[in-house]
PDB file of C-alpha atoms in Angstrom:
ATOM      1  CA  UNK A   1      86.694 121.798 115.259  1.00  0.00           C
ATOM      2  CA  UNK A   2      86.205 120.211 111.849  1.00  0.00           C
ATOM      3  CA  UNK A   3      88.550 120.172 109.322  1.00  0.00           C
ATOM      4  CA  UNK A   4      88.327 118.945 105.836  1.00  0.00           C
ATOM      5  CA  UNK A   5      90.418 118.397 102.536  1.00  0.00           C
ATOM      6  CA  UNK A   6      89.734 119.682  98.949  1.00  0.00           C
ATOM      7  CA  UNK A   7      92.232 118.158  96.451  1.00  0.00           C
ATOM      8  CA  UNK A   8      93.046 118.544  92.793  1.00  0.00           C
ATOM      9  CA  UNK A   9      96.110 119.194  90.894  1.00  0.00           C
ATOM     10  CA  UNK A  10      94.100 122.393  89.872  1.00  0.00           C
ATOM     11  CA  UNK A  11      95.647 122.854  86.556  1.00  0.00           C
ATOM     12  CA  UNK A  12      94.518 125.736  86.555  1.00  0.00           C
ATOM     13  CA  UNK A  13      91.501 126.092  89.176  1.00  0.00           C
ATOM     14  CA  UNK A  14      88.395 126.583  87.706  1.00  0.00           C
ATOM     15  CA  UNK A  15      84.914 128.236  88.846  1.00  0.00           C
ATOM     16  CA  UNK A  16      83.585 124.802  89.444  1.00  0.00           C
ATOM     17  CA  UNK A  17      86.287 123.609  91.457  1.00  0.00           C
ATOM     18  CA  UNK A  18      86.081 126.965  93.311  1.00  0.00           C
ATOM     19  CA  UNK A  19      82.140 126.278  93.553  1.00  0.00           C
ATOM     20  CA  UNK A  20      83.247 123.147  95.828  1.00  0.00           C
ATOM     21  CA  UNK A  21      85.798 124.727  97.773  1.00  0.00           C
ATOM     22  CA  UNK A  22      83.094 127.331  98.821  1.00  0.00           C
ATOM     23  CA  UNK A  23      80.539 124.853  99.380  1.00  0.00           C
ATOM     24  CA  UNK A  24      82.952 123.278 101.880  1.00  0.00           C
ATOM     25  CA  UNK A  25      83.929 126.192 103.480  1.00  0.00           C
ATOM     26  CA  UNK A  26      80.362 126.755 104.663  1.00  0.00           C
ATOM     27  CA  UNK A  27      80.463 123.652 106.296  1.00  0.00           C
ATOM     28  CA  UNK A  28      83.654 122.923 107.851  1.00  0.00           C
ATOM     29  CA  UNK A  29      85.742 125.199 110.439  1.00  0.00           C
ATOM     30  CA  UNK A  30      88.986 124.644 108.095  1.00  0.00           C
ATOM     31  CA  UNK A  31      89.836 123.924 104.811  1.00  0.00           C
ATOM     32  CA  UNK A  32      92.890 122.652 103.599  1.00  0.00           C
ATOM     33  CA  UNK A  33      93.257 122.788  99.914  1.00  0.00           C
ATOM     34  CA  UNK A  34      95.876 120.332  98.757  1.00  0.00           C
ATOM     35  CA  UNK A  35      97.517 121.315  95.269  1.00  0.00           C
ATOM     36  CA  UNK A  36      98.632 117.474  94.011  1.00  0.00           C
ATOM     37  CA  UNK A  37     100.771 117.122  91.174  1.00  0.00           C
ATOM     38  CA  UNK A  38      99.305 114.415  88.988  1.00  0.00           C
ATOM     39  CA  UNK A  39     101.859 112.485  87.380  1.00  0.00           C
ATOM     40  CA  UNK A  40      99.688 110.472  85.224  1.00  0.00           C
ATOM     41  CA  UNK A  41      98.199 113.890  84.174  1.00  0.00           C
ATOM     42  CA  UNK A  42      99.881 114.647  80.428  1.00  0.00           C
ATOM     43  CA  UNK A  43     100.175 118.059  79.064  1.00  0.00           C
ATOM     44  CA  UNK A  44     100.349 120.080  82.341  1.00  0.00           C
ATOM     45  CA  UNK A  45     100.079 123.880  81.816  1.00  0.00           C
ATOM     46  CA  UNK A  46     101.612 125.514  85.022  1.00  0.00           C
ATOM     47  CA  UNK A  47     104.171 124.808  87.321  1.00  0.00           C
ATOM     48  CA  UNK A  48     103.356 123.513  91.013  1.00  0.00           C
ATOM     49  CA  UNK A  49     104.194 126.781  92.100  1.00  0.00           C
ATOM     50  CA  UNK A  50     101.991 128.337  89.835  1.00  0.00           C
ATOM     51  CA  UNK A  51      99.102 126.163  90.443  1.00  0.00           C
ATOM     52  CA  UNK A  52      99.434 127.296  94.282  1.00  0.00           C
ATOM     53  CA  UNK A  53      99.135 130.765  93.319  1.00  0.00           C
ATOM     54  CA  UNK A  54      96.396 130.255  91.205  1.00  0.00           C
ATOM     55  CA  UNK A  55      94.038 128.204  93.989  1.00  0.00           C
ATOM     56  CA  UNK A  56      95.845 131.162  96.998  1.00  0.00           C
ATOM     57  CA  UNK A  57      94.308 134.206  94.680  1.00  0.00           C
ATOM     58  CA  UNK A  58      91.312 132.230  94.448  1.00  0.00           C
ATOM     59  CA  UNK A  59      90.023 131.589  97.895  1.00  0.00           C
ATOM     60  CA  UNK A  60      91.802 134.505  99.402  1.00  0.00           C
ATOM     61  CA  UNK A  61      88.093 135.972 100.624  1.00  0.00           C
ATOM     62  CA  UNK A  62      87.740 132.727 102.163  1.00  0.00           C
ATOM     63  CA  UNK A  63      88.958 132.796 106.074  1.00  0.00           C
ATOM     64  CA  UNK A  64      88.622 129.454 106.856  1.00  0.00           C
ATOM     65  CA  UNK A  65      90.163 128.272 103.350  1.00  0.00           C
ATOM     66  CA  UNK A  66      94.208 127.486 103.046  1.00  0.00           C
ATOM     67  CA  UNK A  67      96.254 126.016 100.158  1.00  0.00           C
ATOM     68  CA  UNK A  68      98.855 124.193 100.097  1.00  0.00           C
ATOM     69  CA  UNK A  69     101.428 121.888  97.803  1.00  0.00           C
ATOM     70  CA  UNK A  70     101.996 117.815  98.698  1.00  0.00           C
ATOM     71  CA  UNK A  71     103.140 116.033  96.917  1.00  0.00           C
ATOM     72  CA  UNK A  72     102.028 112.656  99.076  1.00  0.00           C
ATOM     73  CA  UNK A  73      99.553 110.597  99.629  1.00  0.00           C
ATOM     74  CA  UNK A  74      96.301 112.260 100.488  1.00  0.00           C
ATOM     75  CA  UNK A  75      95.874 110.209 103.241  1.00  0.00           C
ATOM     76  CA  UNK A  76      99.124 111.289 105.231  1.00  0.00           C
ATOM     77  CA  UNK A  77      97.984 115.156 103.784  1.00  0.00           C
ATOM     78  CA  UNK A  78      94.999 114.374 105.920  1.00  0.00           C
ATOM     79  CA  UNK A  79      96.965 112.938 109.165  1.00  0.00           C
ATOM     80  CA  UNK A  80      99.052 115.939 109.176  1.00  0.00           C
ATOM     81  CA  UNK A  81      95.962 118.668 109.240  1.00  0.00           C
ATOM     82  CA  UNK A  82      93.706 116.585 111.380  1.00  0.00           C
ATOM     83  CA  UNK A  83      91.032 116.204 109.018  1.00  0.00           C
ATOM     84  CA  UNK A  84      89.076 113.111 108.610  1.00  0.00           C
ATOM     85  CA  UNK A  85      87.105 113.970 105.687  1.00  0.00           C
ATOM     86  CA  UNK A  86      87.943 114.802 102.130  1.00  0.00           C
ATOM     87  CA  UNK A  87      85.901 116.662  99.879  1.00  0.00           C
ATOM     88  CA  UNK A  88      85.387 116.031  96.084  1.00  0.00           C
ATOM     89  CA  UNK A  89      83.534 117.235  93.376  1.00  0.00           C
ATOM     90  CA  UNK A  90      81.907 114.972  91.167  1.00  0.00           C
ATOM     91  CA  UNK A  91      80.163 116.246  87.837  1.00  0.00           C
ATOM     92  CA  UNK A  92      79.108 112.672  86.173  1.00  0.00           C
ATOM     93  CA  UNK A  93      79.490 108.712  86.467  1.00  0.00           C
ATOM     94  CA  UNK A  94      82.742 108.408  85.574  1.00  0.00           C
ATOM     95  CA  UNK A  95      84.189 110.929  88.112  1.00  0.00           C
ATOM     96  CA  UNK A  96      81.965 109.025  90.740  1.00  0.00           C
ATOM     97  CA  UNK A  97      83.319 105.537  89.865  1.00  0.00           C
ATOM     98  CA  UNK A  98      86.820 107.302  90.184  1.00  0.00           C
ATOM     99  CA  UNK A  99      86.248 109.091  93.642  1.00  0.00           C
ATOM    100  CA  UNK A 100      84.805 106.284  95.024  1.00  0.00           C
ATOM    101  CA  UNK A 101      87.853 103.769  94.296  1.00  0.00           C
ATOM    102  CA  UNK A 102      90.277 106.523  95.704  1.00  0.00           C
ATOM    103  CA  UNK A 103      87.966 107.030  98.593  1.00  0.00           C
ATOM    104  CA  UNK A 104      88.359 103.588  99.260  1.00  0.00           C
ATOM    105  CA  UNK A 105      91.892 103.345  99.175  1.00  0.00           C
ATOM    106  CA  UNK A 106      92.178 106.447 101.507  1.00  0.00           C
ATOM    107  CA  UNK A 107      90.003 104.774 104.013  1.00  0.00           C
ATOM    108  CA  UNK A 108      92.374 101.403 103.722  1.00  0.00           C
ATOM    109  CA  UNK A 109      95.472 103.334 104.322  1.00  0.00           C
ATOM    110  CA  UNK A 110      93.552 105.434 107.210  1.00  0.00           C
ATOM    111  CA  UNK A 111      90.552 104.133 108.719  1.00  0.00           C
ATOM    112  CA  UNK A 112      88.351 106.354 109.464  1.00  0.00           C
ATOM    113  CA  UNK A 113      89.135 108.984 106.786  1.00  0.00           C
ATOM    114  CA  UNK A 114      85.382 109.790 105.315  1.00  0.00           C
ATOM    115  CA  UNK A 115      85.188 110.953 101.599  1.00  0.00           C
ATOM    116  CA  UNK A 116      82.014 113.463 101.240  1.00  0.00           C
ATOM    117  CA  UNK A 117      81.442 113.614  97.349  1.00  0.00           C
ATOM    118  CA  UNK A 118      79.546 116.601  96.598  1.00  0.00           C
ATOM    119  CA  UNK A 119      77.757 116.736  92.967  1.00  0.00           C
ATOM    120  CA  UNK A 120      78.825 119.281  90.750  1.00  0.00           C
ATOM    121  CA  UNK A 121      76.380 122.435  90.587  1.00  0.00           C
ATOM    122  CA  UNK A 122      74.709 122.490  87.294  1.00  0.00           C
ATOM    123  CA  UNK A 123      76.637 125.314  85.623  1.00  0.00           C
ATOM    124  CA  UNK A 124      79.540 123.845  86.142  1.00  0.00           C
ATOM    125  CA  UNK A 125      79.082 120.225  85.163  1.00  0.00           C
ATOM    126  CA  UNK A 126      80.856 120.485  81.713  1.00  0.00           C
ATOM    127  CA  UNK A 127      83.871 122.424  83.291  1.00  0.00           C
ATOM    128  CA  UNK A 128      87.291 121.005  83.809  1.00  0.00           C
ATOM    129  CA  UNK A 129      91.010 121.734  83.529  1.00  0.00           C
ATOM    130  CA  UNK A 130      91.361 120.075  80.102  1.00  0.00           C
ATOM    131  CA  UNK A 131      88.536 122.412  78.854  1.00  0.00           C
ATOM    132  CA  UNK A 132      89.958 125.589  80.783  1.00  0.00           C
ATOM    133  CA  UNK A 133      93.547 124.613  79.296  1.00  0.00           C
ATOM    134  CA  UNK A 134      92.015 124.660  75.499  1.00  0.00           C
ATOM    135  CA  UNK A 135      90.419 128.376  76.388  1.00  0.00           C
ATOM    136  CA  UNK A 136      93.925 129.536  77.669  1.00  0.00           C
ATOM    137  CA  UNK A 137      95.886 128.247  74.656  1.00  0.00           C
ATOM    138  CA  UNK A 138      92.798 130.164  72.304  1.00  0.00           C
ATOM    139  CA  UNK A 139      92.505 133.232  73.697  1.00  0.00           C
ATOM    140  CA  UNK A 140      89.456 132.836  75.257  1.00  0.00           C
ATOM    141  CA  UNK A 141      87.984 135.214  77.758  1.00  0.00           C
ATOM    142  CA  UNK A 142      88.793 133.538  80.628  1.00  0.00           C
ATOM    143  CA  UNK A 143      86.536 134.799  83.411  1.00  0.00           C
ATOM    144  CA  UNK A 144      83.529 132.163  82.338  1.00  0.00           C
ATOM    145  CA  UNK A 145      85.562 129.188  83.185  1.00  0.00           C
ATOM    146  CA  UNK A 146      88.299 130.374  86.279  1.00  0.00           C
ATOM    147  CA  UNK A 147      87.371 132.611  89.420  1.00  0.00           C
ATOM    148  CA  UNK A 148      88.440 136.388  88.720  1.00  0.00           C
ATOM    149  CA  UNK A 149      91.905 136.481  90.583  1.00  0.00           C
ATOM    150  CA  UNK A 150      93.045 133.090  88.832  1.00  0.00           C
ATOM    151  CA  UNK A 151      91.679 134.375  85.485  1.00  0.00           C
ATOM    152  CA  UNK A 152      93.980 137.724  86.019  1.00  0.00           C
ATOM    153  CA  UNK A 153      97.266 136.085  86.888  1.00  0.00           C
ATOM    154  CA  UNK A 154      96.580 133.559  83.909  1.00  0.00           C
ATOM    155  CA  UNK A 155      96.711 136.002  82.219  1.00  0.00           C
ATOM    156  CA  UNK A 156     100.291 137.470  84.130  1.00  0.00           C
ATOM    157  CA  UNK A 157     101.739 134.073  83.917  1.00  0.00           C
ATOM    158  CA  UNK A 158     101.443 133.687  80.146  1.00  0.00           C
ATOM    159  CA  UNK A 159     102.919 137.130  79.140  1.00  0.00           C
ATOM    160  CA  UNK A 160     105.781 136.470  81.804  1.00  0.00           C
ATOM    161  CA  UNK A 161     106.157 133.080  79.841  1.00  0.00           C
ATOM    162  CA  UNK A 162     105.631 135.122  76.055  1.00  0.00           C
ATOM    163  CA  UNK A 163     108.641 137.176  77.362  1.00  0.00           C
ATOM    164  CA  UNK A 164     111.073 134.879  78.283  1.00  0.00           C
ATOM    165  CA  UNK A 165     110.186 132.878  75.224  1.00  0.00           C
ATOM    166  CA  UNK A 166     110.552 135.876  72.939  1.00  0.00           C
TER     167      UNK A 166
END
Protein backbone atom coordinates (compact mmCIF):
# COMPACT_ATOMS: atom_id res chain seq x y z
CA UNK A 1 0.00 0.00 0.00
CA UNK A 2 1.26 3.47 -0.86
CA UNK A 3 0.91 6.26 1.13
CA UNK A 4 1.78 9.81 0.50
CA UNK A 5 1.87 13.38 2.17
CA UNK A 6 0.27 16.70 0.96
CA UNK A 7 1.39 19.64 3.18
CA UNK A 8 0.59 23.31 3.48
CA UNK A 9 -0.42 25.49 6.24
CA UNK A 10 -3.59 25.90 3.98
CA UNK A 11 -4.47 29.32 5.05
CA UNK A 12 -7.27 28.87 3.81
CA UNK A 13 -7.18 25.86 1.15
CA UNK A 14 -7.64 26.87 -2.14
CA UNK A 15 -8.97 25.13 -5.51
CA UNK A 16 -5.42 24.74 -6.60
CA UNK A 17 -4.19 23.23 -3.61
CA UNK A 18 -7.32 21.01 -3.71
CA UNK A 19 -6.39 20.35 -7.55
CA UNK A 20 -3.11 18.58 -6.02
CA UNK A 21 -4.63 16.81 -3.31
CA UNK A 22 -6.96 15.16 -5.96
CA UNK A 23 -4.29 14.55 -8.31
CA UNK A 24 -2.61 12.56 -5.53
CA UNK A 25 -5.40 10.79 -4.48
CA UNK A 26 -5.64 9.12 -7.88
CA UNK A 27 -2.39 7.85 -7.43
CA UNK A 28 -1.70 6.80 -4.03
CA UNK A 29 -3.81 4.27 -1.72
CA UNK A 30 -3.68 7.05 1.21
CA UNK A 31 -3.35 10.47 1.65
CA UNK A 32 -2.39 12.19 4.57
CA UNK A 33 -2.92 15.85 4.44
CA UNK A 34 -0.74 17.59 6.99
CA UNK A 35 -2.17 21.13 8.12
CA UNK A 36 1.46 22.92 9.22
CA UNK A 37 1.40 26.03 10.98
CA UNK A 38 3.95 28.29 9.36
CA UNK A 39 5.56 30.41 11.77
CA UNK A 40 7.46 32.48 9.42
CA UNK A 41 4.04 32.96 7.66
CA UNK A 42 2.82 36.78 8.80
CA UNK A 43 -0.73 37.79 8.76
CA UNK A 44 -2.41 34.37 9.28
CA UNK A 45 -6.22 34.44 8.78
CA UNK A 46 -7.61 31.29 10.64
CA UNK A 47 -6.82 29.43 13.51
CA UNK A 48 -5.11 25.82 13.24
CA UNK A 49 -8.30 24.50 14.08
CA UNK A 50 -9.95 26.29 11.53
CA UNK A 51 -7.56 25.56 8.84
CA UNK A 52 -8.32 21.70 9.63
CA UNK A 53 -11.84 22.23 9.05
CA UNK A 54 -11.39 24.03 6.08
CA UNK A 55 -8.94 21.21 4.20
CA UNK A 56 -11.68 18.15 6.26
CA UNK A 57 -14.85 19.91 4.30
CA UNK A 58 -12.74 19.98 1.39
CA UNK A 59 -11.68 16.49 0.59
CA UNK A 60 -14.52 14.91 2.42
CA UNK A 61 -15.64 13.08 -1.15
CA UNK A 62 -12.24 11.87 -1.16
CA UNK A 63 -11.98 8.16 0.56
CA UNK A 64 -8.57 7.70 0.47
CA UNK A 65 -7.84 11.48 1.59
CA UNK A 66 -7.32 12.38 5.59
CA UNK A 67 -6.27 15.64 7.30
CA UNK A 68 -4.61 16.22 9.95
CA UNK A 69 -2.70 19.06 12.30
CA UNK A 70 1.40 18.69 13.15
CA UNK A 71 2.93 20.78 14.13
CA UNK A 72 6.56 18.88 13.46
CA UNK A 73 8.80 18.24 11.17
CA UNK A 74 7.43 16.81 7.99
CA UNK A 75 9.77 14.26 8.02
CA UNK A 76 8.71 12.59 11.45
CA UNK A 77 4.79 13.45 9.96
CA UNK A 78 5.95 11.06 7.32
CA UNK A 79 7.59 8.26 9.76
CA UNK A 80 4.50 8.19 11.70
CA UNK A 81 1.97 7.44 8.53
CA UNK A 82 4.38 5.27 6.66
CA UNK A 83 4.67 7.30 3.72
CA UNK A 84 7.82 7.79 1.87
CA UNK A 85 6.78 10.34 -0.51
CA UNK A 86 5.55 13.86 -0.18
CA UNK A 87 3.59 15.62 -2.58
CA UNK A 88 3.86 19.37 -3.56
CA UNK A 89 2.49 21.67 -5.80
CA UNK A 90 4.61 23.89 -7.61
CA UNK A 91 3.11 26.82 -9.82
CA UNK A 92 6.55 28.71 -10.93
CA UNK A 93 10.49 28.90 -10.34
CA UNK A 94 10.51 30.22 -7.23
CA UNK A 95 8.19 27.63 -5.57
CA UNK A 96 10.47 24.96 -7.35
CA UNK A 97 13.77 26.37 -5.97
CA UNK A 98 11.85 26.31 -2.53
CA UNK A 99 10.45 22.63 -2.73
CA UNK A 100 13.46 21.39 -3.85
CA UNK A 101 15.71 22.76 -0.82
CA UNK A 102 12.98 21.38 1.65
CA UNK A 103 12.90 18.19 -0.28
CA UNK A 104 16.37 17.95 0.34
CA UNK A 105 16.40 18.51 3.84
CA UNK A 106 13.54 15.91 4.30
CA UNK A 107 15.58 13.34 2.54
CA UNK A 108 18.76 14.29 5.00
CA UNK A 109 16.73 13.88 8.06
CA UNK A 110 15.04 10.57 6.45
CA UNK A 111 16.66 8.84 3.73
CA UNK A 112 14.66 7.59 1.55
CA UNK A 113 11.73 10.05 1.86
CA UNK A 114 10.99 10.94 -2.08
CA UNK A 115 9.47 14.45 -2.81
CA UNK A 116 7.12 14.13 -6.11
CA UNK A 117 6.61 17.88 -7.20
CA UNK A 118 3.68 18.06 -9.30
CA UNK A 119 3.28 21.40 -11.56
CA UNK A 120 0.46 23.45 -10.90
CA UNK A 121 -2.55 22.96 -13.48
CA UNK A 122 -2.84 25.99 -15.57
CA UNK A 123 -5.92 27.58 -14.00
CA UNK A 124 -4.58 27.59 -11.00
CA UNK A 125 -1.06 28.89 -11.42
CA UNK A 126 -1.76 32.49 -10.13
CA UNK A 127 -3.70 31.10 -7.02
CA UNK A 128 -2.44 31.18 -3.50
CA UNK A 129 -3.40 31.84 0.11
CA UNK A 130 -2.12 35.44 0.08
CA UNK A 131 -4.41 36.07 -2.98
CA UNK A 132 -7.45 34.00 -1.46
CA UNK A 133 -6.84 36.02 1.94
CA UNK A 134 -7.18 39.57 -0.07
CA UNK A 135 -10.69 38.09 -1.70
CA UNK A 136 -11.91 37.14 1.89
CA UNK A 137 -11.05 40.50 3.49
CA UNK A 138 -13.01 42.23 0.04
CA UNK A 139 -15.90 40.48 -0.20
CA UNK A 140 -15.18 38.60 -3.00
CA UNK A 141 -17.20 35.70 -4.23
CA UNK A 142 -15.29 33.15 -2.98
CA UNK A 143 -16.13 29.98 -4.90
CA UNK A 144 -13.45 30.95 -7.91
CA UNK A 145 -10.53 30.69 -5.65
CA UNK A 146 -11.55 27.85 -2.59
CA UNK A 147 -13.40 24.40 -3.19
CA UNK A 148 -17.28 24.82 -2.39
CA UNK A 149 -17.38 23.40 1.28
CA UNK A 150 -14.26 25.64 2.33
CA UNK A 151 -15.80 28.63 0.48
CA UNK A 152 -19.20 28.03 2.68
CA UNK A 153 -17.67 27.77 6.12
CA UNK A 154 -15.43 30.89 5.16
CA UNK A 155 -18.03 32.31 4.97
CA UNK A 156 -19.50 30.72 8.70
CA UNK A 157 -16.23 31.48 10.25
CA UNK A 158 -16.21 35.20 9.48
CA UNK A 159 -19.82 36.01 10.66
CA UNK A 160 -19.06 33.81 13.87
CA UNK A 161 -15.91 36.16 14.14
CA UNK A 162 -18.29 39.61 13.03
CA UNK A 163 -20.37 38.48 16.09
CA UNK A 164 -18.14 38.12 18.72
CA UNK A 165 -16.41 41.24 17.53
CA UNK A 166 -19.64 43.22 17.46
Amino acid sequence: MRTAICSGSFDPITLGHLDIIRRTAACFDTVWVCVSPNAAKKNQMFTPEQKLRLVEASVAEYPNVHAELWSGLLADYAVRHGADIIVRGVRNATDWDMERELARINEHLRPGLETLLLPAAAKYEHFSSSMAREMIRYGQPLEEYLPPAAAELVRKIREETNKEGA
